[in-house]
Short mmCIF file of C-alpha atoms and ligand atoms in Angstrom, two decimals:
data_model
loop_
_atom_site.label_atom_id
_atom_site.label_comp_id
_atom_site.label_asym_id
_atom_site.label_seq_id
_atom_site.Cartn_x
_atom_site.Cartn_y
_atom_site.Cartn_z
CA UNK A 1 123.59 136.83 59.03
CA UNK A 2 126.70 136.85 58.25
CA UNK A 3 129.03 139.45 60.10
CA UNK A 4 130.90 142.50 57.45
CA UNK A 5 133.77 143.10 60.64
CA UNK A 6 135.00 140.34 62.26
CA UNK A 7 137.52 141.03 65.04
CA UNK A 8 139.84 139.06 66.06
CA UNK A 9 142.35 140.38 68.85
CA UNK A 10 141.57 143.22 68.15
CA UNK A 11 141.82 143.83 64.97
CA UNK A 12 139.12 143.92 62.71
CA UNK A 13 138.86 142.00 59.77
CA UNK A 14 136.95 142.68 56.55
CA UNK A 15 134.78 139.56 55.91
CA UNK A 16 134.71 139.35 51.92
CA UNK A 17 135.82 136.90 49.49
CA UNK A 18 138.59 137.67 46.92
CA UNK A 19 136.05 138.89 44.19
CA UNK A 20 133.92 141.16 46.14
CA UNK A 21 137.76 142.54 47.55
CA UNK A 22 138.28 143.32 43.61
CA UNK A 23 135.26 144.59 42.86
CA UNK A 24 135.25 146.93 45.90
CA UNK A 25 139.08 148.39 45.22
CA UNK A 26 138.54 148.74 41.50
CA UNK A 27 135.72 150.47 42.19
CA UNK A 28 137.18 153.11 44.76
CA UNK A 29 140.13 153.67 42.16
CA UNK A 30 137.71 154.41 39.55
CA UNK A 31 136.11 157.12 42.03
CA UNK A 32 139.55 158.26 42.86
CA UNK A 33 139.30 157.38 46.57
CA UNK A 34 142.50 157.14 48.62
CA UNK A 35 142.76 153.28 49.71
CA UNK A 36 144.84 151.36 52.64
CA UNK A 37 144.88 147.74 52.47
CA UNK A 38 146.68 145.65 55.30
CA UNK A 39 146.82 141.76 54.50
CA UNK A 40 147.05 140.54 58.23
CA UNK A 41 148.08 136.91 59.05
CA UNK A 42 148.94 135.93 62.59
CA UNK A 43 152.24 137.15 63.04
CA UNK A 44 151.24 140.57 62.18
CA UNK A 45 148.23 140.33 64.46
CA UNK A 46 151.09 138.82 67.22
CA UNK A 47 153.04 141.92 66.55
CA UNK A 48 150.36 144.57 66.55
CA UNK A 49 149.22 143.72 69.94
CA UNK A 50 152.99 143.76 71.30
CA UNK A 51 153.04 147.11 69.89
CA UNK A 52 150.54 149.65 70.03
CA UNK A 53 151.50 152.35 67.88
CA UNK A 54 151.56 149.42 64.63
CA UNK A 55 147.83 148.58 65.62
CA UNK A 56 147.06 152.00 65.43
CA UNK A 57 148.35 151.88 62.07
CA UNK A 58 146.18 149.01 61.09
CA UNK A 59 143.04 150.37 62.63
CA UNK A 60 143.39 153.35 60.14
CA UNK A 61 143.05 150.69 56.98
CA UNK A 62 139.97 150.89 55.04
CA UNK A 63 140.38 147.12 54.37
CA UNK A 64 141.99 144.19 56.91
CA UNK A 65 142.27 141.23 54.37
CA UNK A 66 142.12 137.54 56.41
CA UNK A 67 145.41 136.44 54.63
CA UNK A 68 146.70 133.27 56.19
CA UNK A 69 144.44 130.00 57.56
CA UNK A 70 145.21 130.92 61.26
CA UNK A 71 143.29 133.95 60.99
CA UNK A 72 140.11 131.94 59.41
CA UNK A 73 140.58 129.42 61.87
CA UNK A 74 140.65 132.12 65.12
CA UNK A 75 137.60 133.54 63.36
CA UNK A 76 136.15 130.24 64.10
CA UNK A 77 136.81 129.82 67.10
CA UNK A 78 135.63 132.74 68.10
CA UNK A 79 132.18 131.40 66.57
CA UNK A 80 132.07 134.27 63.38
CA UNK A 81 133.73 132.38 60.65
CA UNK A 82 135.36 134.62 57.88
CA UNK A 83 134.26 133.55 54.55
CA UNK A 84 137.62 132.70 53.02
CA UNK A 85 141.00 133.46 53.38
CA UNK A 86 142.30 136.16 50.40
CA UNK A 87 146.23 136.11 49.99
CA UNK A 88 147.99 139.06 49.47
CA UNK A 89 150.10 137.56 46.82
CA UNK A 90 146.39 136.43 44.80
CA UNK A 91 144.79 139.68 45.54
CA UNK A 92 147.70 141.50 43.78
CA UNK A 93 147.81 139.39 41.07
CA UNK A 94 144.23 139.85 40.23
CA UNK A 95 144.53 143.54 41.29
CA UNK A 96 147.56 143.51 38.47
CA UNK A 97 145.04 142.08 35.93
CA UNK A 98 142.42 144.37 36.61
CA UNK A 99 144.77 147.15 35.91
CA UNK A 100 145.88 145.76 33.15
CA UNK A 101 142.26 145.65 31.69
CA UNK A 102 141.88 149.42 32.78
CA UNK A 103 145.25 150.52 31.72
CA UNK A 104 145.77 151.78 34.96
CA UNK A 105 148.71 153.48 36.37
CA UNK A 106 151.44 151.12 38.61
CA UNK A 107 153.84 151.53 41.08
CA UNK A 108 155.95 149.08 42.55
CA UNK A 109 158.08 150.04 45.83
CA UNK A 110 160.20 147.14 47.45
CA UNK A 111 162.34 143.97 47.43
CA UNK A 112 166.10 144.11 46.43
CA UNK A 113 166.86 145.75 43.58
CA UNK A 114 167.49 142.64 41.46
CA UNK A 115 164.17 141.21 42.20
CA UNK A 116 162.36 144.17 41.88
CA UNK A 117 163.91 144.43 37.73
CA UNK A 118 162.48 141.04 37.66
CA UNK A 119 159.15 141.65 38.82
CA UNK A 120 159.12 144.41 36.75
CA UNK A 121 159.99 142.83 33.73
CA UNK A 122 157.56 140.07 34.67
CA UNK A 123 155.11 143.10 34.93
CA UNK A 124 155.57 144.37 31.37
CA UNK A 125 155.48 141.20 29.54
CA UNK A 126 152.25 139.56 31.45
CA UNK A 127 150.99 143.02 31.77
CA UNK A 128 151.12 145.05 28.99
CA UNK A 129 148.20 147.65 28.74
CA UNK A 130 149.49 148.59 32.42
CA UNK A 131 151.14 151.76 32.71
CA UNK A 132 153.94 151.06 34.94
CA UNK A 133 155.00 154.46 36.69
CA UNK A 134 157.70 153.73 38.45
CA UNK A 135 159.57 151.13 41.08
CA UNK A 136 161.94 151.56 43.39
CA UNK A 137 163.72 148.34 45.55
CA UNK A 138 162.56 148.99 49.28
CA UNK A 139 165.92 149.89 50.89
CA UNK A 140 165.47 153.11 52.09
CA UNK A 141 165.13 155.50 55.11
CA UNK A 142 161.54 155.46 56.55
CA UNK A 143 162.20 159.44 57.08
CA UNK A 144 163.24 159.90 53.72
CA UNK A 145 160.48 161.80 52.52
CA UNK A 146 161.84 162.76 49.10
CA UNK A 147 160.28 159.13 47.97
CA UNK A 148 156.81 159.87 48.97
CA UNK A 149 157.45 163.36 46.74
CA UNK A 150 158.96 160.83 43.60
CA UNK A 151 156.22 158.54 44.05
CA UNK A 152 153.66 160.67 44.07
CA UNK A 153 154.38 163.10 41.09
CA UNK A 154 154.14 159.66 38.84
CA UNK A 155 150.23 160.08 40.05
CA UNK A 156 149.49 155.91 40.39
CA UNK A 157 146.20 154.65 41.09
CA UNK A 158 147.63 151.68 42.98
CA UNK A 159 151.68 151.19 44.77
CA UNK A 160 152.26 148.18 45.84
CA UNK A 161 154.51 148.20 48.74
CA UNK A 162 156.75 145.55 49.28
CA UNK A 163 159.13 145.82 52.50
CA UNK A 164 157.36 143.54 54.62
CA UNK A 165 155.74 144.79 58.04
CA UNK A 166 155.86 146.69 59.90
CA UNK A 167 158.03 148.94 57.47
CA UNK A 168 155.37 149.23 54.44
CA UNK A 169 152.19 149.75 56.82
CA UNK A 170 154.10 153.32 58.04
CA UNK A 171 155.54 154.16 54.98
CA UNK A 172 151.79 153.58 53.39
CA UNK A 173 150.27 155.65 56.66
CA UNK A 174 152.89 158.51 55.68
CA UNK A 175 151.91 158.55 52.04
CA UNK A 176 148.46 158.83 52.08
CA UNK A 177 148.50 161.43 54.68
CA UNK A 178 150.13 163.29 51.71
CA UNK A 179 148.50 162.04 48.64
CA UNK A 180 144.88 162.17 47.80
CA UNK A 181 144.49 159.60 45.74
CA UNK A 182 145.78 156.24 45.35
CA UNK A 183 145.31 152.41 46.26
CA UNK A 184 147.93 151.46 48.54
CA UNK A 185 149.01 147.82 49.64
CA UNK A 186 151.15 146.10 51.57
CA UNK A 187 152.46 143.06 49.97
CA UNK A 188 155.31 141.63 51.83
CA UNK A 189 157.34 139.36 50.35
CA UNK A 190 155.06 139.20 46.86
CA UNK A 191 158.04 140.87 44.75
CA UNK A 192 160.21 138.04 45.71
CA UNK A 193 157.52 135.58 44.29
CA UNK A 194 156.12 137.70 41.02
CA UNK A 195 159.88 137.61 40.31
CA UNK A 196 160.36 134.14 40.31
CA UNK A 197 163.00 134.37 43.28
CA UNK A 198 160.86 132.55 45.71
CA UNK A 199 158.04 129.99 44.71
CA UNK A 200 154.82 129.71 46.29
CA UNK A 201 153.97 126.59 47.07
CA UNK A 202 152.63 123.53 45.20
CA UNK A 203 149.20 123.52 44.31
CA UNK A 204 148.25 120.28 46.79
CA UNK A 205 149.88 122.69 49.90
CA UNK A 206 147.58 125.60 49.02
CA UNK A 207 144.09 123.18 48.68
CA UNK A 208 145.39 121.43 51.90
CA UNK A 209 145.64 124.56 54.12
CA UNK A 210 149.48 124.29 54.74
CA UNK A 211 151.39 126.78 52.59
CA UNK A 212 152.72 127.68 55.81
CA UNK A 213 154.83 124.28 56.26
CA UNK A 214 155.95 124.24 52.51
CA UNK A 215 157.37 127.75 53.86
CA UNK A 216 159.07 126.20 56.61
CA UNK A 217 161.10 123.10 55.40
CA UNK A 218 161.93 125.73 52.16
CA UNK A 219 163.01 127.93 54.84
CA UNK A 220 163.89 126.34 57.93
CA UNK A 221 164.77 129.96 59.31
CA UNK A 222 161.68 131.56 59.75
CA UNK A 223 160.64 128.98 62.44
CA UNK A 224 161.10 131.70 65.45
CA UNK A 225 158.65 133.97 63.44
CA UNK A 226 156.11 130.87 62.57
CA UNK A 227 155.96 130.43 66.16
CA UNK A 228 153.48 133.49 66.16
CA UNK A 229 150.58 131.01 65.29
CA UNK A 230 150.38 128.48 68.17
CA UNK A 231 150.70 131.89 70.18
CA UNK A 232 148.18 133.36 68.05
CA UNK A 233 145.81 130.45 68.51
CA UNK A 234 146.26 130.62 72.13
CA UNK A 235 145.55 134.02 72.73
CA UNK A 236 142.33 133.49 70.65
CA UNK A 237 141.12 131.13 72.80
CA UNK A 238 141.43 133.06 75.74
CA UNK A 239 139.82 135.91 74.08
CA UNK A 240 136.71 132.98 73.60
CA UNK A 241 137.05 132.39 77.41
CA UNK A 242 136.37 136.17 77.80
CA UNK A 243 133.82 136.44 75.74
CA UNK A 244 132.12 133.78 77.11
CA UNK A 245 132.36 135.04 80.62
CA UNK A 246 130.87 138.17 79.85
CA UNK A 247 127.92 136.29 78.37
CA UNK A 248 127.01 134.28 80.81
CA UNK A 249 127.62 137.10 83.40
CA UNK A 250 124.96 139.13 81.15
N1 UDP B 1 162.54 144.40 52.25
C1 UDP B 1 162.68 145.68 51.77
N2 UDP B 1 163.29 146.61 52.56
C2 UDP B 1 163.75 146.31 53.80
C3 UDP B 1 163.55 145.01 54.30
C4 UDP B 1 162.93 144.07 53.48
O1 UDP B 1 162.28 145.98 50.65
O2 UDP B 1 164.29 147.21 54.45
C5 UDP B 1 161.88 143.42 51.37
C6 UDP B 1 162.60 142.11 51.23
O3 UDP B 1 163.58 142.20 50.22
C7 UDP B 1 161.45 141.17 50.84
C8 UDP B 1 160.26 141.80 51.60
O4 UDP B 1 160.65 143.10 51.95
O5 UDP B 1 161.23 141.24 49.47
C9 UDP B 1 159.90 141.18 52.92
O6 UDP B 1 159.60 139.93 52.79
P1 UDP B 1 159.21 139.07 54.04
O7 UDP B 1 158.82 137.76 53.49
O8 UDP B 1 160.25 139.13 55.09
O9 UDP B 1 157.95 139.91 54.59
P2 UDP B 1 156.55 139.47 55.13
O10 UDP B 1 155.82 138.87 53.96
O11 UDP B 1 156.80 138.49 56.23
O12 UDP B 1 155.97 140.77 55.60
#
């Protein structure tokens, strides 16, 4: 059978496809649960096991989403495949049209202020039975707690937070210990590509597994942080070795 958890160093991932994912957080809006969704690839795994007080952060989630191939492909090695991986960019896209269907209430929090008019606009026109509540670009202080008062008073079902990790993750963990209702996400970059600024990649990268080298020659930069996944990959098979050691010593 197949596994609901799946953990992979140490973090434990929520083994769902991207409609049962919908279905599940549209559901727990309608019943006015409060929500935390982390979208974990790699280099966020990487980082929350360099730094204990993030993966304490993640552990309080009520979903880990698989988001990004090295995470399927740890899960298995580590012989309990996830089903698929969900992107965050898809997820809030169908999230989006699933509010927009509901007429639910939207808040956008992140990206520079340019791109965040953009994805707004983008928002209204593609969107338009959403109510959007508010959105504000994602340069702020972490300790600025006036935002988590502005935020809330425009009562949204779901803010999408867009500052990238480990920034949004906190800001989300200080929100909902606040609020008491509301479908929070971490989304990353996602702004940047709703806008338009940055393009996902073509079709043929996505069905081939390697989005994540379409990111690389479009920006050659982020090569220190795409490191993460041979690293990743390593550590997961010595977690294997472990495992299997304390089988066989069983
Ligand atoms: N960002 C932000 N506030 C900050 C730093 C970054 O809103 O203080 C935004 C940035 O403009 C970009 C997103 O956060 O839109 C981060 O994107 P990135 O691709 O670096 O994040 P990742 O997807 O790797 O978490």
């Amino acid at each position: 059978m197949e596994q609901k958890k799946v953990p992979v160093l140490g973090i434990s991932f929520d083994n769902k496809t991207k409609d049962t994912f919908l279905k599940e957080l549209m559901k727990r809006i309608n019943q006015n649960k409060k929500t935390f969704v982390v979208t974990a690839n790699p280099e966020i795994v990487m980082y929350a096991k360099k730094n204990p007080s993030y993966m304490s952060l993640v552990k309080k989630a009520d979903y880990v989403i698989a988001d990004g191939i090295g995470i399927i492909k740890g899960s298995k090695i580590l012989g309990t495949p996830i089903v698929e991986r969900v992107a965050g960019y898809d997820l809030m896209i169908s999230l989006l049209e699933e509010a927009d269907k509901n007429g639910s209430r939207v808040y956008l929090l992140g990206a520079k202020e340019e791109v965040l008019q953009s994805a707004v606009q983008k928002v209204r026109e593609q969107y338009p039975s959403i109510h959007l509540v508010g959105a504000r670009n994602g340069y702020f202080d972490l300790s600025d707690t006036t935002i988590i008062d502005q935020v809330q008073q425009t009562e949204p079902d779901i803010v999408f937070v867009a500052t990238g990790y480990p920034r949004q993750e906190q800001w989300i963990h200080n929100y909902l210990q606040v609020a008491s209702i509301g479908l929070l996400m971490g989304v990353g970059g996602s702004f940047d590509v709703l806008s338009g600024k940055s393009k996902r990649s073509p079709e043929i990268f996505i069905k081939l597994n390697i989005e994540w080298l379409y990111r690389l020659i479009k920006q050659p930069y982020r090569i220190k942080r795409m490191m993460a996944l041979p690293h990743f990959l390593h550590e997961v098979k010595q977690e294997k070795k472990q495992l299997r050691n304390k089988q066989s010593k069983n």
